[in-house]
Short mmCIF file of C-alpha atoms and ligand atoms in Angstrom, two decimals:
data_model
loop_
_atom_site.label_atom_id
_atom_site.label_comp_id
_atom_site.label_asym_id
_atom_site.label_seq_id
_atom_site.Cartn_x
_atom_site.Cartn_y
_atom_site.Cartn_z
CA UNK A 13 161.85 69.28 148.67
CA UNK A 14 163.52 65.96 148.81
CA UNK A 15 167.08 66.37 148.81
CA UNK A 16 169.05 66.23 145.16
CA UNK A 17 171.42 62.90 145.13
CA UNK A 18 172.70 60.64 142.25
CA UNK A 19 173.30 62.71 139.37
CA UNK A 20 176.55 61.35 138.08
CA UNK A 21 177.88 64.68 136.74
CA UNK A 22 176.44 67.20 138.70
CA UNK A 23 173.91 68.41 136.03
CA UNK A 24 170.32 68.52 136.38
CA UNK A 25 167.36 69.17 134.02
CA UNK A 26 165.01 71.40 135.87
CA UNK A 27 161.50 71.03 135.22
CA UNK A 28 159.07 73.21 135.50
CA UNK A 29 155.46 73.02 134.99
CA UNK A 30 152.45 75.30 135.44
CA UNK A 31 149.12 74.28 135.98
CA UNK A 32 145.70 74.13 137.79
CA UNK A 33 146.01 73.45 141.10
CA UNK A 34 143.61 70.23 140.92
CA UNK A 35 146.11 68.49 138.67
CA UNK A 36 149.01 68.68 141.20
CA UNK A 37 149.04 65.08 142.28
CA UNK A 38 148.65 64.05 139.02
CA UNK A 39 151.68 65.64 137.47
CA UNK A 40 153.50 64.72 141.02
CA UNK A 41 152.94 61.10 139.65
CA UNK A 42 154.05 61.68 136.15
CA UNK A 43 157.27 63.36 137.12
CA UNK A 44 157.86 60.59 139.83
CA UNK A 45 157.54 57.86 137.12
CA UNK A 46 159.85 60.11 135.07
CA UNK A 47 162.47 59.40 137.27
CA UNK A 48 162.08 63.07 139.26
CA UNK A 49 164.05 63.10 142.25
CA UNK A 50 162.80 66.27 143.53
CA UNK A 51 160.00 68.32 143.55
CA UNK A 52 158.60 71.26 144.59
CA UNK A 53 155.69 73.67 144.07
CA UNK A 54 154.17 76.89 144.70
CA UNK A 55 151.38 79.14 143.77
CA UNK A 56 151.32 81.63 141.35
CA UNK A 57 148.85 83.75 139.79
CA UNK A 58 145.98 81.35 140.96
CA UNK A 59 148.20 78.08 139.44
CA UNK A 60 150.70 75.99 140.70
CA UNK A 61 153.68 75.94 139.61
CA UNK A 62 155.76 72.49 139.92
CA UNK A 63 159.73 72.20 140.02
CA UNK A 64 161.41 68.87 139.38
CA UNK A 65 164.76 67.40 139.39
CA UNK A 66 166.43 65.17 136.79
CA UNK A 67 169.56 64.02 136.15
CA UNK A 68 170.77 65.29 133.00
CA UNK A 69 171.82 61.35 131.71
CA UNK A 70 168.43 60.25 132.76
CA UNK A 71 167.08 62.21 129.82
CA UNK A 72 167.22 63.64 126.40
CA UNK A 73 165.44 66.93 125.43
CA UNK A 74 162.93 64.32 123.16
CA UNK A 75 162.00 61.99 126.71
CA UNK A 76 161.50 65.67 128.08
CA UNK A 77 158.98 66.11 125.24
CA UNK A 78 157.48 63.23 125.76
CA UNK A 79 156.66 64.17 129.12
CA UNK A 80 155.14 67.17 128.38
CA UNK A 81 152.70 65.44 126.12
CA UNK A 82 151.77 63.39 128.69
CA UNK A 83 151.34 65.98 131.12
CA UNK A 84 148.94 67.61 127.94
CA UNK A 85 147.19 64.38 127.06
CA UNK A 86 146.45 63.78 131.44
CA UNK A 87 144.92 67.19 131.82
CA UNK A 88 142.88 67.27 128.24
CA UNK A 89 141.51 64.05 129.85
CA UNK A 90 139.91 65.38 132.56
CA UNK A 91 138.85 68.46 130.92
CA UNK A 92 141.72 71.03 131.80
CA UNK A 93 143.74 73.63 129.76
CA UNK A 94 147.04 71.62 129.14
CA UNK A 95 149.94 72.42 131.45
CA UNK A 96 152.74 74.53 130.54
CA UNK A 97 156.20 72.62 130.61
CA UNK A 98 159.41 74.18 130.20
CA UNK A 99 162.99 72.61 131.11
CA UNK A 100 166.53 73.93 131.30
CA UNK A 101 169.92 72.56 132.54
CA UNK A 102 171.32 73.49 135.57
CA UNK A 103 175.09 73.15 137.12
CA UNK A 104 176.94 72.14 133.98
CA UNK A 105 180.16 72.62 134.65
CA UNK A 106 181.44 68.89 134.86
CA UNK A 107 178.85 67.87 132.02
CA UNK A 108 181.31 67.09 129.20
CA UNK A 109 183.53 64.79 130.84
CA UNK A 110 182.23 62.98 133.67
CA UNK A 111 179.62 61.10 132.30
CA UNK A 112 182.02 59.90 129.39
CA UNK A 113 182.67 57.01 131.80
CA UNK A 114 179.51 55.54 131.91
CA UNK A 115 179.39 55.30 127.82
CA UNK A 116 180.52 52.69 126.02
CA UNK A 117 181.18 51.12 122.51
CA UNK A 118 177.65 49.85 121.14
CA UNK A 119 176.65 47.99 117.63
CA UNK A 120 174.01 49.17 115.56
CA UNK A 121 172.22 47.70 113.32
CA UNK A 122 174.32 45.23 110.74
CA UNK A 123 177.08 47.29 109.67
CA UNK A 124 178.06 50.26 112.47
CA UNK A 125 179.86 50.09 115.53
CA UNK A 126 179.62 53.32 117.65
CA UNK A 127 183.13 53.67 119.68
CA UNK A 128 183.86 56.55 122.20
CA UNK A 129 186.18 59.01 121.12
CA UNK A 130 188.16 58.26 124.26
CA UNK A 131 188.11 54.43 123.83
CA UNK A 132 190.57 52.73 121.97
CA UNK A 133 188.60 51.29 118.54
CA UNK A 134 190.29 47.65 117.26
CA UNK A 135 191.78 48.06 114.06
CA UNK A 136 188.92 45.91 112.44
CA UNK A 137 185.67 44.68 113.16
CA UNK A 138 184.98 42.74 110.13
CA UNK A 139 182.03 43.92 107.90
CA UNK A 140 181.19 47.02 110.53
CA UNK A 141 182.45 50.56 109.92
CA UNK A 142 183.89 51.70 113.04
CA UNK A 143 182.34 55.58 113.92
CA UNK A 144 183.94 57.23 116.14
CA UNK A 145 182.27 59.86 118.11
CA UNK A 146 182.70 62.23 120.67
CA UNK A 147 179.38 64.50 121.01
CA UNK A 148 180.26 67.09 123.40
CA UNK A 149 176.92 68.63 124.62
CA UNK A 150 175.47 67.69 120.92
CA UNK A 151 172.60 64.87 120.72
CA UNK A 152 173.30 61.61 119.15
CA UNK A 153 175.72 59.14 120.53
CA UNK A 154 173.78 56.53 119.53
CA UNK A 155 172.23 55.39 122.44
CA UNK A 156 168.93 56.89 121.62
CA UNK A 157 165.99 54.84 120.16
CA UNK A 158 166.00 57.25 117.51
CA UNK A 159 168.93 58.00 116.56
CA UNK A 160 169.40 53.98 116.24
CA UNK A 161 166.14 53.72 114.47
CA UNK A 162 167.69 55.81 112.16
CA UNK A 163 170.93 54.28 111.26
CA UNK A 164 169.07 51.28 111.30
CA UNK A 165 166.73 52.96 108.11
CA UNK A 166 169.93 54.55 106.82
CA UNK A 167 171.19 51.08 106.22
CA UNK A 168 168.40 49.92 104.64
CA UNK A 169 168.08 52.28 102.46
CA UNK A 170 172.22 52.90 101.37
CA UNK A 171 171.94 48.69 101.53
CA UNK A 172 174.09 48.11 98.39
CA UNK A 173 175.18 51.28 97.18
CA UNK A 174 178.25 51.94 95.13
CA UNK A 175 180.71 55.06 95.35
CA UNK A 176 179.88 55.57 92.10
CA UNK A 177 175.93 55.87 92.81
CA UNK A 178 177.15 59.18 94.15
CA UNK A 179 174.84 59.11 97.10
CA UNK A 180 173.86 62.28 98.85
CA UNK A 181 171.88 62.72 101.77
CA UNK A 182 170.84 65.74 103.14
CA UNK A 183 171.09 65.80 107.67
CA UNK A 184 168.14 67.95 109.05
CA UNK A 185 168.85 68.58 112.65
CA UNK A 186 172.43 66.83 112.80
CA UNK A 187 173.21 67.17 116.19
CA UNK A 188 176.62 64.85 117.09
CA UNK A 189 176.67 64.76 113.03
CA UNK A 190 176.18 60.83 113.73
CA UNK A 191 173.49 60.18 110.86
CA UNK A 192 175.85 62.33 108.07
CA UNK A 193 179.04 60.39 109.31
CA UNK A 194 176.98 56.65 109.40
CA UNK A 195 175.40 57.65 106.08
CA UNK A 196 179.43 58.35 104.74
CA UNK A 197 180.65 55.19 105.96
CA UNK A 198 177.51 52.78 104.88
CA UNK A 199 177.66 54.30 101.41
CA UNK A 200 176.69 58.11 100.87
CA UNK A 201 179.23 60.02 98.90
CA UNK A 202 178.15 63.46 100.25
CA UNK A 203 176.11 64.66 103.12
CA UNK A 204 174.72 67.91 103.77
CA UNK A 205 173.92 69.02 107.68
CA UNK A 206 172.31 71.94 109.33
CA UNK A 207 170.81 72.41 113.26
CA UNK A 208 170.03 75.80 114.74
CA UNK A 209 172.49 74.82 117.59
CA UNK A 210 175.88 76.31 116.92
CA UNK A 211 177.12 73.51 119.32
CA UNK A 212 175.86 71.08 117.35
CA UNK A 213 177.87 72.41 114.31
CA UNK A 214 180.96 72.21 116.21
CA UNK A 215 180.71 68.63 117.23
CA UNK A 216 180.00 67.53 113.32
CA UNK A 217 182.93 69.24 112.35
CA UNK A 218 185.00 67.85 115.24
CA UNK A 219 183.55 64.04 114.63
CA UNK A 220 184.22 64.26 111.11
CA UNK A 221 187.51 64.80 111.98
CA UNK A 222 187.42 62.10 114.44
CA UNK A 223 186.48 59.49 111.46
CA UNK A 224 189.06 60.67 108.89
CA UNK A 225 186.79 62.43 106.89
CA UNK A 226 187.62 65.24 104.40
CA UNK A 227 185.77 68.05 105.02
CA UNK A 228 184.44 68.23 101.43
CA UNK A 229 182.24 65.02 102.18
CA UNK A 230 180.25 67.01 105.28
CA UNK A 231 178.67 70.34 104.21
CA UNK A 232 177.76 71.84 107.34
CA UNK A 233 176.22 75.19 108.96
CA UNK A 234 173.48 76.26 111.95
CA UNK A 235 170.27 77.12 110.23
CA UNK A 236 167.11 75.16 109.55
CA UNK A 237 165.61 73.51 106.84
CA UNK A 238 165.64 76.20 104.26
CA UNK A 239 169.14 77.27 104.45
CA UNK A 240 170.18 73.56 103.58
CA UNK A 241 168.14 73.99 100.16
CA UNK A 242 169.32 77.37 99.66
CA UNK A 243 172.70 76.06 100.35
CA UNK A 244 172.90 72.59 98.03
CA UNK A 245 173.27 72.58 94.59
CA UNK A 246 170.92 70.22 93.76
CA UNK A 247 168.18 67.99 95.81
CA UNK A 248 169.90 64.88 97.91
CA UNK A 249 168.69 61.44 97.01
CA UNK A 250 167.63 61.51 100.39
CA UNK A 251 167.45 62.86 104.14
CA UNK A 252 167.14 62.28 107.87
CA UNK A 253 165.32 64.58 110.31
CA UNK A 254 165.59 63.20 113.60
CA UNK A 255 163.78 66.02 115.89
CA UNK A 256 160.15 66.48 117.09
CA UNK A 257 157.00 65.40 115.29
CA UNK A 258 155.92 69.27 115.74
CA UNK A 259 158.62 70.34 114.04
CA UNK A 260 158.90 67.91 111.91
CA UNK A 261 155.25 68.93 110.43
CA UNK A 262 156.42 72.59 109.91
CA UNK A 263 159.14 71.58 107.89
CA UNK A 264 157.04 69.18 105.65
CA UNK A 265 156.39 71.44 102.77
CA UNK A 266 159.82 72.09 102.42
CA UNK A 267 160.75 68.04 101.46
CA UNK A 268 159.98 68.35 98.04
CA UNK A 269 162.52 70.88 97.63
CA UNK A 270 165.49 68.72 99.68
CA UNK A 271 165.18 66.16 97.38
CA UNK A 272 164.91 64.96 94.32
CA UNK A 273 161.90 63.10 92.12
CA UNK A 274 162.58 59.93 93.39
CA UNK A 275 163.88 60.95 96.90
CA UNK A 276 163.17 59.39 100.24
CA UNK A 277 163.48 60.83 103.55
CA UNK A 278 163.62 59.05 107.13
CA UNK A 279 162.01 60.60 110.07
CA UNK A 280 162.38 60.11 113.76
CA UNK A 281 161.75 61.97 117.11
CA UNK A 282 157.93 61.31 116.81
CA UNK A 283 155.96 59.60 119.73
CA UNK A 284 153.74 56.63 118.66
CA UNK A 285 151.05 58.42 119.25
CA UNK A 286 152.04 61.28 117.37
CA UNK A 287 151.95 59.16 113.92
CA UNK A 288 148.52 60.38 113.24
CA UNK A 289 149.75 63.79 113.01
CA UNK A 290 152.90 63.55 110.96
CA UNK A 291 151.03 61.53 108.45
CA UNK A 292 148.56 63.53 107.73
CA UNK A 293 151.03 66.36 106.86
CA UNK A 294 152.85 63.73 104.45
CA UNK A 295 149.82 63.10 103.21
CA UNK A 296 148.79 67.07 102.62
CA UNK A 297 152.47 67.37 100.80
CA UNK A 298 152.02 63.69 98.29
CA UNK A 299 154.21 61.92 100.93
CA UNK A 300 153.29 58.35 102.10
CA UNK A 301 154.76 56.86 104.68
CA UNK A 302 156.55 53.43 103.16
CA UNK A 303 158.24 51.69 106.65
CA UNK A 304 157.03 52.42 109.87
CA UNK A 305 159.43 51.28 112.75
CA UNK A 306 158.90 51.47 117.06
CA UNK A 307 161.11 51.12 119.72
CA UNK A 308 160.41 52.12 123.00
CA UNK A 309 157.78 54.77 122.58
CA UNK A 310 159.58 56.02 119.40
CA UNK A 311 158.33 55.78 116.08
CA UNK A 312 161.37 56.20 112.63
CA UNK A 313 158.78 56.65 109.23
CA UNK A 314 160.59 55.99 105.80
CA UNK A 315 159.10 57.81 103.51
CA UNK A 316 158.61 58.06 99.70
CA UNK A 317 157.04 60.28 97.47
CA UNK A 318 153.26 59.41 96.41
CA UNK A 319 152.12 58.17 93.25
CA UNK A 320 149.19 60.09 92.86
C1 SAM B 1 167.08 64.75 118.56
S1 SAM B 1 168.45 65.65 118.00
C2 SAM B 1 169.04 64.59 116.68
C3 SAM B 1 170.53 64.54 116.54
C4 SAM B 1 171.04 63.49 115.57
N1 SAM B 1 170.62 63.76 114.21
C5 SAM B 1 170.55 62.11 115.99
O1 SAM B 1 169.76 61.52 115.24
O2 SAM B 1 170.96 61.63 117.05
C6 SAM B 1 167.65 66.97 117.13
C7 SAM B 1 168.57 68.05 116.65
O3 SAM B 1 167.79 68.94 115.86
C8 SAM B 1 168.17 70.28 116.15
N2 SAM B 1 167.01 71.12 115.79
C9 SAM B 1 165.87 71.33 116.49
N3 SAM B 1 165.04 72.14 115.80
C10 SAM B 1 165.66 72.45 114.63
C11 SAM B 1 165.32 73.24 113.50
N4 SAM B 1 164.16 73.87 113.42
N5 SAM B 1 166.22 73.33 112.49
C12 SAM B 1 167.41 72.68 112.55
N6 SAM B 1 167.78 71.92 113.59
C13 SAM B 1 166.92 71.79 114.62
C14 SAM B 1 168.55 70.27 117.62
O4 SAM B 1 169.43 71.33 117.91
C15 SAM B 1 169.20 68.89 117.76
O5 SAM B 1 170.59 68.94 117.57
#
């Protein structure tokens, strides 16, 4: 195995994948172009089974899903069962604060400017709101295609609202808690945010904070898409779900219930080439799809409900 250099805080996703032995070079390529910087394998049980190095800042947990699609859509093209692909991180312990150096502040879209916790904000940046974040081991400091994508919809779509619109969008999958605090500070009164990660709940609570604001304004608890409805006391005007197009179809026949008649949702985390899919679940469930935005290889649907 080639030896392990250049991770900038010691943390490493480990990648492993199982598959037929004739597709061995081929996933050697894929994890190479990945940005792999080692890699092993071995046999087992009549398989291979391939470990691979990356640092942790080299990828999120969605470019790790992406890569497993590709390893799925390589072998389906050449007739094979689809390889396994499972990841984990390993050697954390200098995670949370070594990499904060290599972050910095970043504008998004027309009206946000993202600013490290640990970076001093200026007292005013004209017509952007200021967030301030500090995500721990939480996704979402903004420097994800979709995440950006979006704030980017969330600012279309809150474009012009008043406080006394009384706004609410519901956060499904809120990570940092970046999309509930941009959604506060472009215009939503109230936000509601759930993720199964308990982590995740912490660092919402702890950026709210961070931003000034009240806790009253950022309902938030780990479960999944059905203990937000449960939860609220009526449907939000709209939502965000920001996680993986698989997912993202399960949860589908629950949208009617997060919001209201006229309610819109924005989705992200879905590979171009995963459109197909996600549509035709909308489309199941009287959702169309009314923007559809790409960066990268990242696709952010607005979506309304149908007409017919
Ligand atoms: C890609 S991150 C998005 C974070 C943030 N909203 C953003 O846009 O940057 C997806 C988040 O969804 C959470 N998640 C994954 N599956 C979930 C589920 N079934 N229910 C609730 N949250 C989930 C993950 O823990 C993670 O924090």
């Amino acid at each position: 195995m080639s030896p392990l250099i250049g991770s900038i805080n010691n943390s490493w996703w480990e990648i492993q994948v199982i598959a037929k032995q004739s597709l061995e070079e081929q996933i050697f390529w894929r994890l190479q172009n990945f940005g792999c910087q080692g890699m092993a394998s071995q046999k087992k049980d009549g398989q291979i089974q391939i470990s691979s190095y990356l640092p942790v800042e080299k990828g999120s947990v969605l470019d790790l899903a992406a890569l497993s699609l590709w390893l799925k859509q390589d072998a389906i093209a050449v007739n094979y069962e689809a390889p396994v692909t499972q990841w984990t991180v390993i050697n954390d312990e200098d995670w949370s604060s070594s990499w904060k150096q290599h972050w910095s502040p970043q504008e998004i879209g027309d009206m946000l400017a993202i600013y490290p916790a640990w970076i001093e904000a200026p007292a005013d940046l004209g017509d952007r709101q200021i967030l301030r974040l500090d995500p721990g081991s939480a996704f979402g400091t903004g420097a994800h295609a979709t995440t950006q994508l979006c704030l980017e919809a969330l600012e279309m779509r809150l474009w012009g609202v008043k406080p006394e619109d009384k706004i609410v969008v519901a956060d499904v999958g809120c990570g940092s808690g970046i999309l509930s605090i941009g959604a506060l500070l472009i215009g939503a009164s109230q936000t509601y945010a759930i993720d199964n990660d308990i982590l995740a709940i912490k660092a919402t609570n702890h950026n709210r904070q961070l931003n000034g604001i009240a806790a009253e304004k950022i309902w938030v608890a780990e479960g999944s898409i059905q203990d937000l409805i449960a939860h609220m006391p009526e449907p939000a005007h709209g939502f965000t779900c920001n996680i993986l197009a698989d997912i993202i179809v399960d949860m589908v026949p629950y949208f009617d219930k997060l919001v209201g008649e006229n309610g819109w949702g924005i989705l992200s985390g879905i590979l171009i080439e995963q459109v197909p899919k996600v549509a035709d679940a909308l489309d199941a469930h009287k959702w169309v799809i009314a923007t559809f935005w790409k960066r990268q290889e990242w696709a952010c649907l607005t979506i309304r409900r149908s007409e017919y």
